[in-house]
Coordinates of C-alpha atoms in Angstrom, one line a residue:
Chain N
M1362 CA -23.1 -20.6 -6.5
T1363 CA -19.4 -19.8 -3.9
V1364 CA -17.5 -17.3 -3.7
A1365 CA -14.1 -17.0 -4.0
F1366 CA -11.7 -14.8 -1.7
A1367 CA -7.8 -15.2 -1.2
G1368 CA -5.5 -16.7 2.0
E1369 CA -6.5 -19.2 4.3
R1370 CA -9.9 -19.7 6.2
G1371 CA -9.8 -17.2 9.2
A1372 CA -8.4 -14.6 7.2
F1373 CA -9.9 -11.3 7.0
G1374 CA -10.6 -12.4 3.3
E1375 CA -13.2 -14.4 4.5
L1376 CA -14.4 -12.5 7.0
A1377 CA -15.4 -9.6 4.7
T1378 CA -16.9 -12.5 2.4
I1379 CA -18.6 -13.4 5.1
E1380 CA -20.2 -10.2 6.5
Y1381 CA -21.4 -9.9 2.8
F1382 CA -22.3 -13.4 2.0
G1383 CA -24.2 -14.1 5.5
E1384 CA -22.5 -17.3 7.7
K1385 CA -24.1 -20.3 5.1
V1386 CA -21.8 -18.7 2.4
K1387 CA -20.0 -21.6 0.5
S1388 CA -16.3 -20.1 -0.8
A1389 CA -13.3 -21.1 -2.0
A1390 CA -9.5 -20.4 -0.3
L1391 CA -7.0 -19.5 -3.3
P1392 CA -3.7 -18.8 -2.7
E1393 CA -3.5 -14.9 -4.8
F1394 CA -6.1 -12.0 -5.7
G1395 CA -4.6 -13.1 -9.1
D1396 CA -6.7 -17.1 -8.7
V1397 CA -9.5 -15.2 -7.5
F1398 CA -10.3 -12.9 -10.4
R1399 CA -9.5 -15.5 -13.6
G1400 CA -11.4 -17.6 -11.2
V1401 CA -14.3 -15.1 -10.9
A1402 CA -13.7 -14.0 -14.8
R1403 CA -13.4 -18.0 -16.2
G1404 CA -16.9 -18.0 -14.5
R1405 CA -15.6 -20.7 -12.0
Y1406 CA -16.8 -18.7 -8.9
G1407 CA -20.0 -16.2 -8.3
F1408 CA -18.3 -13.3 -7.1
G1409 CA -14.8 -12.9 -5.6
V1410 CA -13.7 -10.3 -2.0
I1411 CA -10.6 -8.6 -3.0
P1412 CA -8.8 -6.3 -0.7
I1413 CA -8.3 -2.3 -2.0
E1414 CA -7.3 -0.2 0.0
N1415 CA -6.5 -0.5 3.6
S1416 CA -6.4 2.7 6.2
L1417 CA -3.1 2.4 7.0
A1418 CA -1.2 1.1 4.0
G1419 CA -3.1 3.3 1.3
S1420 CA -4.2 1.6 -2.1
I1421 CA -3.2 -1.5 -3.2
H1422 CA -2.4 -0.9 -7.4
E1423 CA -2.1 -4.4 -8.1
N1424 CA -6.2 -5.5 -7.9
Y1425 CA -7.0 -2.2 -9.6
D1426 CA -4.6 -3.9 -12.4
L1427 CA -6.3 -7.3 -11.9
L1428 CA -10.5 -5.4 -12.0
L1429 CA -8.9 -3.9 -15.5
E1430 CA -6.8 -6.3 -17.0
S1431 CA -10.0 -9.3 -15.7
N1432 CA -13.1 -6.3 -16.6
L1433 CA -15.4 -8.0 -14.0
H1434 CA -17.8 -5.4 -12.3
I1435 CA -18.3 -4.1 -8.7
V1436 CA -20.9 -5.0 -7.3
G1437 CA -20.5 -3.8 -3.1
E1438 CA -18.1 -2.5 -0.6
V1439 CA -17.2 -4.5 2.5
L1440 CA -15.4 -2.1 5.5
L1441 CA -13.7 -4.6 8.0
R1442 CA -11.5 -2.9 11.1
I1443 CA -8.6 -5.4 11.3
R1444 CA -8.5 -6.7 14.6
H1445 CA -5.5 -8.9 16.1
F1446 CA -5.7 -11.3 18.6
L1447 CA -2.2 -12.6 20.5
I1448 CA -3.1 -17.0 20.0
A1449 CA -1.1 -19.3 21.0
N1450 CA -1.7 -23.4 21.7
K1451 CA -4.0 -24.8 24.9
G1452 CA -1.8 -24.7 28.2
V1453 CA 0.2 -21.7 27.5
S1454 CA 0.5 -19.1 29.2
R1455 CA 2.4 -15.3 28.4
R1456 CA 5.2 -15.6 29.9
Q1457 CA 6.3 -18.8 28.3
I1458 CA 5.9 -17.0 24.9
R1459 CA 9.8 -16.6 23.6
R1460 CA 8.4 -16.0 19.8
V1461 CA 5.9 -14.2 17.7
F1462 CA 4.5 -15.8 13.7
S1463 CA 2.0 -13.6 11.8
H1464 CA 2.1 -11.7 8.6
P1465 CA 5.2 -8.5 8.5
A1466 CA 2.0 -5.8 8.2
A1467 CA 0.2 -7.3 11.2
F1468 CA 3.6 -6.9 12.9
A1469 CA 3.1 -3.8 11.9
Q1470 CA 0.1 -3.1 12.9
C1471 CA 1.2 -4.2 16.3
K1472 CA 4.1 -3.1 16.9
K1473 CA 2.8 -0.6 20.0
F1474 CA 2.0 -4.4 21.8
L1475 CA 4.8 -5.7 20.8
K1476 CA 8.0 -3.1 22.3
R1477 CA 6.2 -3.6 25.8
F1478 CA 7.8 -7.6 25.2
P1479 CA 11.7 -6.7 24.2
N1480 CA 12.1 -9.8 24.4
L1481 CA 9.8 -11.7 21.6
T1482 CA 11.2 -12.9 17.9
V1483 CA 9.0 -12.1 15.5
V1484 CA 8.8 -15.1 12.8
P1485 CA 7.2 -13.4 9.7
V1486 CA 5.3 -15.9 7.8
S1487 CA 3.6 -15.2 4.2
N1488 CA -0.6 -15.2 6.7
T1489 CA -2.1 -14.6 9.7
A1490 CA -4.2 -18.1 9.7
W1491 CA -1.6 -20.1 8.7
A1492 CA 1.2 -19.1 11.5
V1493 CA -2.0 -20.3 13.8
K1494 CA -2.4 -23.8 11.5
K1495 CA 1.7 -24.0 12.5
I1496 CA 2.1 -23.7 16.0
R1497 CA -1.0 -25.8 16.5
N1498 CA -0.1 -28.6 14.7
E1499 CA 4.2 -28.2 15.4
S1500 CA 2.7 -28.0 19.1
F1501 CA 5.1 -24.8 20.2
G1502 CA 4.5 -24.0 23.4
D1503 CA 7.5 -20.7 23.7
A1504 CA 4.8 -19.8 20.5
A1505 CA 2.2 -17.7 19.8
A1506 CA 0.8 -16.3 16.5
I1507 CA -1.0 -12.6 15.9
A1508 CA -4.4 -13.3 14.4
S1509 CA -8.6 -12.9 13.6
Q1510 CA -10.4 -14.5 16.0
Q1511 CA -12.2 -16.2 13.8
A1512 CA -8.8 -18.1 13.2
A1513 CA -7.8 -18.3 16.9
A1514 CA -11.5 -20.2 17.5
D1515 CA -11.1 -22.5 13.6
F1516 CA -8.5 -23.8 15.1
D1517 CA -9.2 -24.4 18.7
M1518 CA -6.5 -22.5 20.3
R1519 CA -6.1 -20.1 23.7
V1520 CA -6.4 -16.6 22.8
L1521 CA -3.5 -14.8 25.1
A1522 CA -4.9 -11.2 24.3
R1523 CA -7.5 -9.0 22.1
N1524 CA -6.9 -6.8 20.0
I1525 CA -3.8 -5.8 20.4
E1526 CA -3.6 -3.2 16.8
D1527 CA -2.3 -0.2 17.7
T1528 CA -4.6 2.1 16.2
K1529 CA -9.0 1.0 16.8
W1530 CA -9.4 2.8 13.1
N1531 CA -7.1 0.4 10.6
T1532 CA -9.9 -0.8 8.0
T1533 CA -9.3 -3.1 5.0
R1534 CA -12.1 -2.0 1.9
F1535 CA -13.2 -5.1 0.3
L1536 CA -14.5 -4.9 -3.1
V1537 CA -17.1 -7.9 -4.5
V1538 CA -16.5 -7.9 -7.8
S1539 CA -18.5 -10.3 -10.3
K1540 CA -19.0 -11.3 -14.4
T1541 CA -22.1 -9.9 -14.4
S1542 CA -23.2 -6.4 -13.5
R1543 CA -25.7 -5.4 -10.9
F1544 CA -27.1 -2.6 -10.3
P1545 CA -28.7 -1.1 -7.0
S1546 CA -32.3 -2.0 -6.1
P1547 CA -34.6 0.8 -5.8
A1548 CA -34.1 -0.4 -2.2
E1549 CA -30.7 0.0 -1.3
K1550 CA -29.8 4.0 0.3
R1551 CA -26.7 5.5 0.1
I1552 CA -25.5 4.9 -3.2
K1553 CA -21.6 5.5 -5.0
S1554 CA -20.5 4.7 -8.2
S1555 CA -16.7 3.8 -9.0
I1556 CA -14.7 5.1 -11.9
V1557 CA -11.7 5.0 -13.9
F1558 CA -10.1 7.4 -16.4
S1559 CA -7.1 9.1 -17.3
T1560 CA -6.5 12.7 -19.5
K1561 CA -3.5 14.4 -21.3
D1562 CA -1.4 15.2 -19.0
I1563 CA -2.3 19.0 -19.5
P1564 CA -2.4 21.7 -16.4
G1565 CA -6.7 21.8 -15.6
A1566 CA -7.3 18.3 -17.2
L1567 CA -8.3 16.7 -14.0
F1568 CA -10.0 19.9 -12.7
K1569 CA -12.7 19.7 -15.6
C1570 CA -13.0 16.4 -14.6
M1571 CA -14.0 17.4 -11.8
S1572 CA -15.5 19.9 -13.0
V1573 CA -18.2 17.4 -14.0
F1574 CA -19.6 16.5 -11.0
A1575 CA -18.8 20.0 -9.3
L1576 CA -22.1 21.2 -11.6
R1577 CA -24.1 18.8 -10.6
D1578 CA -24.0 18.8 -7.3
I1579 CA -22.1 15.2 -7.1
N1580 CA -20.6 14.4 -3.7
L1581 CA -16.9 12.9 -4.2
Y1582 CA -15.9 9.4 -1.8
K1583 CA -12.2 8.8 -2.9
I1584 CA -10.7 10.2 -5.7
E1585 CA -6.8 9.1 -6.8
S1586 CA -3.9 9.5 -9.0
R1587 CA -1.9 7.2 -9.9
P1588 CA 1.4 7.7 -11.9
V1589 CA 1.3 5.3 -15.3
H1590 CA 5.1 4.0 -16.3
G1591 CA 5.8 2.4 -19.8
R1592 CA 1.6 2.8 -20.9
G1593 CA 0.8 4.7 -23.7
F1594 CA -0.8 7.7 -20.8
Q1595 CA 1.5 9.3 -18.1
Y1596 CA -1.5 9.5 -15.0
L1597 CA -4.9 6.7 -14.3
F1598 CA -7.6 8.3 -11.7
Y1599 CA -9.6 6.5 -9.5
L1600 CA -12.4 8.1 -8.6
D1601 CA -16.2 7.0 -6.1
F1602 CA -18.6 9.4 -6.8
A1603 CA -22.1 9.7 -5.0
G1604 CA -24.9 8.3 -6.8
D1605 CA -25.8 5.3 -9.4
A1606 CA -25.0 5.5 -12.6
R1607 CA -28.0 5.2 -13.7
S1608 CA -29.8 8.6 -12.4
E1609 CA -29.9 11.4 -14.8
A1610 CA -27.0 13.6 -13.4
Q1611 CA -25.3 10.5 -12.7
R1612 CA -25.3 9.7 -16.0
N1613 CA -24.9 13.6 -17.7
A1614 CA -21.8 13.9 -15.7
I1615 CA -20.4 10.7 -17.1
N1616 CA -21.2 11.6 -20.9
H1617 CA -19.4 14.7 -20.1
L1618 CA -16.5 12.9 -18.7
Q1619 CA -16.2 10.6 -21.3
E1620 CA -15.5 14.3 -23.7
I1621 CA -12.2 15.2 -22.0
T1622 CA -10.7 12.1 -21.4
T1623 CA -8.7 10.1 -23.2
F1624 CA -9.3 6.4 -21.4
Y1625 CA -12.3 5.2 -19.3
R1626 CA -14.4 2.5 -17.6
F1627 CA -17.2 2.5 -15.8
L1628 CA -16.6 -0.4 -12.6
G1629 CA -20.0 -0.4 -10.6
S1630 CA -22.3 1.4 -8.8
Y1631 CA -23.1 -0.8 -5.2
Q1632 CA -24.0 0.2 -1.4
V1633 CA -21.7 2.7 0.7
D1634 CA -20.4 0.3 3.5
K1635 CA -19.7 1.4 6.7
P1636 CA -17.1 -0.2 9.4
R1637 CA -17.9 -2.5 10.9
D1638 CA -15.9 -5.0 13.3
P1639 CA -15.3 -8.9 12.4
V1640 CA -17.5 -11.0 14.6
Y1641 CA -16.7 -14.3 15.1
H1642 CA -18.5 -17.7 13.7
R1643 CA -19.5 -20.7 14.4
R1644 CA -18.0 -23.2 12.5
Chain K
M439 CA 25.6 14.5 8.7
T440 CA 24.3 10.9 8.9
V441 CA 21.5 10.0 6.9
A442 CA 18.8 7.6 8.6
F443 CA 16.6 5.0 6.0
A444 CA 15.0 2.2 7.2
G445 CA 15.8 -1.2 7.0
E446 CA 19.5 -3.1 6.5
R447 CA 22.4 -2.8 4.5
G448 CA 21.9 -3.6 1.1
A449 CA 18.0 -3.0 1.2
F450 CA 16.8 -0.9 -1.4
G451 CA 16.1 2.1 1.3
E452 CA 19.9 2.3 1.2
L453 CA 20.0 1.8 -2.5
A454 CA 17.5 5.0 -2.3
T455 CA 19.8 6.6 -0.1
I456 CA 23.3 6.3 -1.9
E457 CA 21.4 7.5 -5.1
Y458 CA 20.7 10.5 -3.2
F459 CA 23.4 11.8 -1.5
G460 CA 26.2 9.9 -2.8
E461 CA 29.0 6.7 -2.8
K462 CA 30.8 8.6 0.3
V463 CA 27.5 9.1 2.2
K464 CA 27.7 8.4 6.1
S465 CA 24.2 6.0 6.9
A466 CA 22.6 4.6 9.6
A467 CA 20.8 1.1 9.3
L468 CA 17.3 1.5 11.8
P469 CA 14.8 -1.1 11.8
E470 CA 11.6 0.9 11.4
F471 CA 10.1 3.6 9.0
G472 CA 9.2 5.6 13.2
D473 CA 13.1 5.2 14.2
V474 CA 13.7 7.4 11.3
F475 CA 11.7 10.2 11.4
R476 CA 12.0 9.8 15.6
G477 CA 15.8 10.1 15.3
V478 CA 15.9 12.5 12.4
A479 CA 13.5 15.1 14.6
R480 CA 15.3 15.1 17.5
G481 CA 18.4 16.1 15.7
R482 CA 20.5 13.1 15.8
Y483 CA 20.5 12.2 11.9
G484 CA 20.7 15.2 9.5
F485 CA 18.6 13.5 7.1
G486 CA 16.3 10.3 6.6
V487 CA 15.3 8.9 3.1
I488 CA 11.2 6.8 4.1
P489 CA 8.9 5.8 1.1
I490 CA 6.3 7.0 0.2
E491 CA 4.4 5.2 -2.3
N492 CA 5.2 2.0 -4.6
S493 CA 3.7 1.7 -8.2
L494 CA 1.8 -1.7 -7.8
A495 CA 1.6 -1.2 -3.5
G496 CA 0.8 2.1 -3.3
S497 CA 0.8 5.2 -0.7
I498 CA 2.5 4.5 2.2
H499 CA -0.3 6.0 4.4
E500 CA 1.4 5.2 7.2
N501 CA 4.7 7.5 6.4
Y502 CA 2.1 10.5 5.8
D503 CA 1.2 10.7 9.2
L504 CA 4.7 10.1 10.5
L505 CA 5.2 12.5 8.7
L506 CA 2.7 15.0 9.3
E507 CA 3.4 13.0 13.6
S508 CA 7.0 14.4 13.5
N509 CA 7.5 17.6 11.4
L510 CA 9.7 17.4 9.4
H511 CA 9.9 19.1 6.0
I512 CA 10.7 17.7 2.4
V513 CA 13.7 18.2 0.5
G514 CA 13.8 15.9 -2.3
E515 CA 12.7 12.6 -3.8
V516 CA 14.6 9.9 -5.2
L517 CA 12.5 7.4 -8.1
L518 CA 14.6 3.7 -7.7
R519 CA 13.0 1.3 -10.2
I520 CA 12.7 -2.5 -7.5
R521 CA 14.8 -4.9 -9.1
H522 CA 15.0 -8.6 -7.2
F523 CA 18.1 -10.7 -8.3
L524 CA 17.9 -14.5 -7.0
I525 CA 21.0 -15.4 -5.0
A526 CA 22.4 -18.7 -3.0
N527 CA 25.7 -19.0 -1.6
K528 CA 28.9 -19.3 -3.9
G529 CA 29.0 -22.8 -5.5
V530 CA 25.7 -24.2 -5.0
S531 CA 23.5 -24.0 -8.5
R532 CA 20.3 -22.7 -9.1
R533 CA 18.9 -26.5 -9.8
Q534 CA 19.7 -27.0 -5.9
I535 CA 18.0 -24.8 -4.6
R536 CA 14.6 -26.2 -2.9
R537 CA 14.0 -23.5 -0.6
V538 CA 14.3 -19.0 -1.0
F539 CA 14.2 -16.6 0.7
S540 CA 12.6 -13.2 1.0
H541 CA 9.9 -10.5 2.3
P542 CA 6.5 -11.3 1.0
A543 CA 6.3 -8.3 -1.0
A544 CA 9.5 -9.3 -3.2
F545 CA 7.7 -13.1 -3.2
A546 CA 5.0 -11.2 -5.2
Q547 CA 7.0 -9.0 -7.3
C548 CA 8.5 -12.7 -9.1
K549 CA 5.5 -14.5 -9.1
K550 CA 5.7 -15.3 -13.0
F551 CA 9.3 -16.2 -11.7
L552 CA 8.6 -18.4 -9.8
K553 CA 5.6 -19.9 -11.3
R554 CA 8.2 -21.8 -13.4
F555 CA 10.0 -23.7 -10.3
P556 CA 6.6 -25.1 -8.9
N557 CA 9.1 -27.5 -6.3
L558 CA 10.7 -24.7 -4.5
T559 CA 9.4 -23.9 -1.0
V560 CA 9.0 -20.4 -0.2
V561 CA 10.0 -19.0 3.0
P562 CA 9.1 -15.4 3.7
V563 CA 11.6 -13.0 5.8
S564 CA 11.1 -9.4 7.5
N565 CA 13.5 -7.3 5.1
T566 CA 15.4 -8.9 1.4
A567 CA 18.8 -8.3 2.5
W568 CA 18.3 -10.4 5.5
A569 CA 17.5 -13.3 3.4
V570 CA 20.6 -13.1 1.9
K571 CA 22.5 -12.3 5.7
K572 CA 20.9 -15.5 6.2
I573 CA 21.3 -18.7 3.8
R574 CA 25.3 -17.3 4.1
N575 CA 25.5 -17.4 8.0
E576 CA 24.0 -21.2 7.7
S577 CA 25.7 -22.4 4.7
F578 CA 22.7 -23.1 3.4
G579 CA 23.1 -25.5 -0.3
D580 CA 19.6 -25.8 -0.8
A581 CA 18.9 -22.7 -0.6
A582 CA 18.6 -19.1 -2.7
A583 CA 17.2 -15.7 -1.7
I584 CA 15.3 -13.0 -2.7
A585 CA 17.4 -9.7 -2.7
S586 CA 18.9 -6.2 -5.0
Q587 CA 22.6 -6.8 -6.3
Q588 CA 23.7 -4.6 -4.0
A589 CA 23.1 -7.0 -1.7
A590 CA 24.1 -9.9 -3.2
A591 CA 27.8 -7.9 -3.0
D592 CA 28.3 -6.9 0.7
F593 CA 27.9 -10.7 1.4
D594 CA 30.2 -11.9 -1.5
M595 CA 28.1 -14.4 -3.0
R596 CA 26.6 -15.8 -6.2
V597 CA 24.1 -14.3 -8.9
L598 CA 22.1 -16.6 -10.0
A599 CA 19.6 -15.0 -12.3
R600 CA 19.1 -11.1 -12.8
N601 CA 15.8 -8.5 -12.5
I602 CA 13.3 -11.6 -12.3
E603 CA 10.7 -9.3 -10.9
D604 CA 7.9 -9.4 -13.5
T605 CA 7.1 -5.7 -14.7
K606 CA 10.4 -3.3 -14.9
W607 CA 7.8 -0.9 -14.3
N608 CA 7.5 -1.1 -10.8
T609 CA 9.2 2.2 -9.1
T610 CA 9.5 3.2 -5.4
R611 CA 9.7 6.8 -4.7
F612 CA 11.3 7.4 -1.6
L613 CA 11.2 10.8 0.5
V614 CA 14.3 12.8 1.8
V615 CA 13.0 14.5 5.1
S616 CA 14.6 17.1 7.1
K617 CA 14.0 18.9 10.8
T618 CA 15.1 22.4 9.0
S619 CA 13.5 22.9 5.6
R620 CA 15.4 23.5 2.8
F621 CA 13.7 25.6 -1.0
P622 CA 15.5 25.1 -4.3
S623 CA 18.2 26.4 -5.2
P624 CA 17.6 28.1 -8.7
A625 CA 20.2 25.8 -10.6
E626 CA 17.6 23.0 -9.9
K627 CA 15.4 22.9 -12.8
R628 CA 11.9 21.2 -12.5
I629 CA 10.4 21.7 -9.3
K630 CA 7.0 20.5 -7.2
S631 CA 5.6 21.4 -4.3
S632 CA 3.5 19.0 -1.3
I633 CA 1.0 19.6 0.6
V634 CA -1.6 17.7 3.0
F635 CA -4.5 19.6 3.3
S636 CA -8.8 18.6 4.2
T637 CA -11.7 20.2 3.4
K638 CA -15.7 20.5 4.4
D639 CA -17.7 17.5 4.0
I640 CA -19.5 19.2 0.9
P641 CA -20.0 18.8 -2.4
G642 CA -17.5 20.7 -4.3
A643 CA -15.7 21.1 -1.4
L644 CA -12.6 19.6 -3.2
F645 CA -13.9 20.9 -6.8
K646 CA -12.8 24.8 -5.0
C647 CA -9.4 23.7 -3.6
M648 CA -8.0 22.7 -7.4
S649 CA -9.4 25.8 -9.5
V650 CA -7.1 27.4 -7.3
F651 CA -4.5 25.3 -9.4
A652 CA -6.5 25.4 -12.3
L653 CA -7.3 29.5 -12.6
R654 CA -3.6 30.0 -12.4
D655 CA -2.4 27.0 -14.6
I656 CA -0.5 24.9 -12.6
N657 CA 0.1 21.3 -13.2
L658 CA -0.9 19.1 -10.8
Y659 CA 1.7 15.8 -9.9
K660 CA -0.8 13.3 -8.1
I661 CA -4.0 13.7 -6.1
E662 CA -5.2 11.7 -3.1
S663 CA -7.9 11.4 -0.9
R664 CA -7.8 9.6 2.2
P665 CA -10.7 8.7 4.4
V666 CA -9.4 9.8 8.4
H667 CA -12.1 7.2 11.1
G668 CA -12.2 9.0 14.2
R669 CA -11.1 12.4 13.8
G670 CA -12.8 15.8 14.2
F671 CA -12.0 15.9 9.4
Q672 CA -13.3 12.3 7.2
Y673 CA -10.8 12.8 4.6
L674 CA -7.3 14.4 3.8
F675 CA -5.8 14.9 0.7
Y676 CA -2.1 15.2 -0.9
L677 CA -1.9 16.6 -3.3
D678 CA 1.7 17.3 -5.0
F679 CA 1.9 20.6 -7.8
A680 CA 4.2 22.1 -10.1
G681 CA 6.7 24.5 -8.9
D682 CA 8.3 25.9 -6.3
A683 CA 6.3 27.5 -3.3
R684 CA 7.9 30.7 -3.0
S685 CA 7.2 31.2 -6.2
E686 CA 4.6 34.1 -7.1
A687 CA 1.4 32.1 -8.8
Q688 CA 2.2 29.2 -6.3
R689 CA 2.1 31.7 -3.3
N690 CA -1.4 32.9 -4.7
A691 CA -2.7 29.3 -5.2
I692 CA -1.5 29.0 -1.6
N693 CA -3.4 31.8 -0.1
H694 CA -6.4 31.4 -2.1
L695 CA -6.3 27.6 -0.8
Q696 CA -5.9 28.3 3.1
E697 CA -9.0 29.8 3.0
I698 CA -11.2 27.0 2.1
T699 CA -9.3 24.7 3.7
T700 CA -9.6 23.5 8.0
F701 CA -6.3 22.3 7.8
Y702 CA -3.1 22.7 5.3
R703 CA 0.3 21.6 5.8
F704 CA 3.0 22.7 3.7
L705 CA 5.4 19.8 2.9
G706 CA 7.9 20.9 1.1
S707 CA 9.5 21.9 -2.2
Y708 CA 11.8 19.8 -4.2
Q709 CA 13.4 19.3 -7.6
V710 CA 11.3 16.3 -9.3
D711 CA 13.0 12.9 -10.0
K712 CA 13.1 10.6 -13.1
P713 CA 12.7 5.9 -12.1
R714 CA 16.4 5.3 -12.3
D715 CA 18.4 1.9 -11.6
P716 CA 19.9 1.5 -8.7
V717 CA 23.5 0.8 -8.9
Y718 CA 25.8 -0.9 -7.3
H719 CA 28.5 0.2 -5.2
R720 CA 31.7 -1.0 -4.2
R721 CA 31.9 -1.1 -0.2

């Protein structure tokens, strides 16, 4: 059984994969999110791990779209704190650095650190782990990369600075997706369920939808509306609520909800994760 | 009166600025979103124009944070469709192109187009307009840039392909922010209001908050919950509702809401925009 993620080895997608499936997981690094969804939908991979929201950048609607299109199920989540390291070739010191390679999102997340070195040129690349590979392969003596600790270790590089991100609370939420649905076992505690729906565009429509949960004392983890242009309905709602969708109150709430929605899709029930720090793994 | 936006001339931030303030606007291109908020808060610029959400990439929480920190008011919105052009130096034909320069988000938005040319190397840079500047300044005969039509015109370049984005519905919503609040005039139709609040983490808390609008038949445009780690509360809610906050029903709803929230901030009332296509402007 192979697990697919998007990005290079050592990127945060792989770290989330290891956090969920353990160090011995057999994983495949694919170029794009769409490749992960398609590969899992076609049965080439048992599971996929994809980012769905970040505490600074927001929900990744594109991956919600791919989730709906591919008909996959959510079977788990991983909340990973984003920690960035300043990485250089061995023998290179911080004073020698003139250029920094990384993904633009990583630069945005390390602004305060970068401001302390106004003479540095930032060089955007498409992937943080690839930035490390690049400065190693070209033996740059004047360049550093911003990437994960894992990427530094994988390429056997020198770490010049640790945890250089602006905020310690920056967390990315990854979903574990599968072709076959899976429900939590009785041993699993703190379950949440994810659904997507749309309503008629009339005042109070969403309020009615939320009443089906409030009337049954079911807590909500997430609600988000998204305008959908060029389709048959105007808004799509993402909702995460507490509990297993097979439990009685949740089952009743879902039946009730389907009476008042114009579109409804159940995405999955799975264990709630708490934000965790990425752990470095020896290969 | 100068209007600040983040990015290079010809980037989508400038196009949104021109859409809202007209062609004769005096504008300042600043490096980062934080510079725009700080410049407006300090009175250096009369207004700022910043992206707040994209139909594929989602809400930009970072800019909601900057909006709260800077204490600025929303006085308007611009919904701009994102149209990408393939741009090269004059005399360069499509067959000669081996490399394409652009921002990673633009590559992600033009995947289908790029797949038709599997031998192209994509070169990520930090800004779409800067990509055009780069291939012009270096007189590249084997490279193209993906950017706006405005950037092509500004640098007097050749357009090799138009509207190469995957989806015609990809829209970015920009907010116009100001240090002083401004309410819509009676002549302005279709008004919306934006607020941010948080509630106690108890079942039904959000439901109660939404009831203050439903009970008064006030329609909602947007609702989004956002987990906030490392602060005194667990969730922050963004809500956009129909109407001017000074109208009677809206005023009552807001007073009612403040009875049940633990944090509340009014962001502004302003005219609702419809998605519009960027227009090319002669300089």
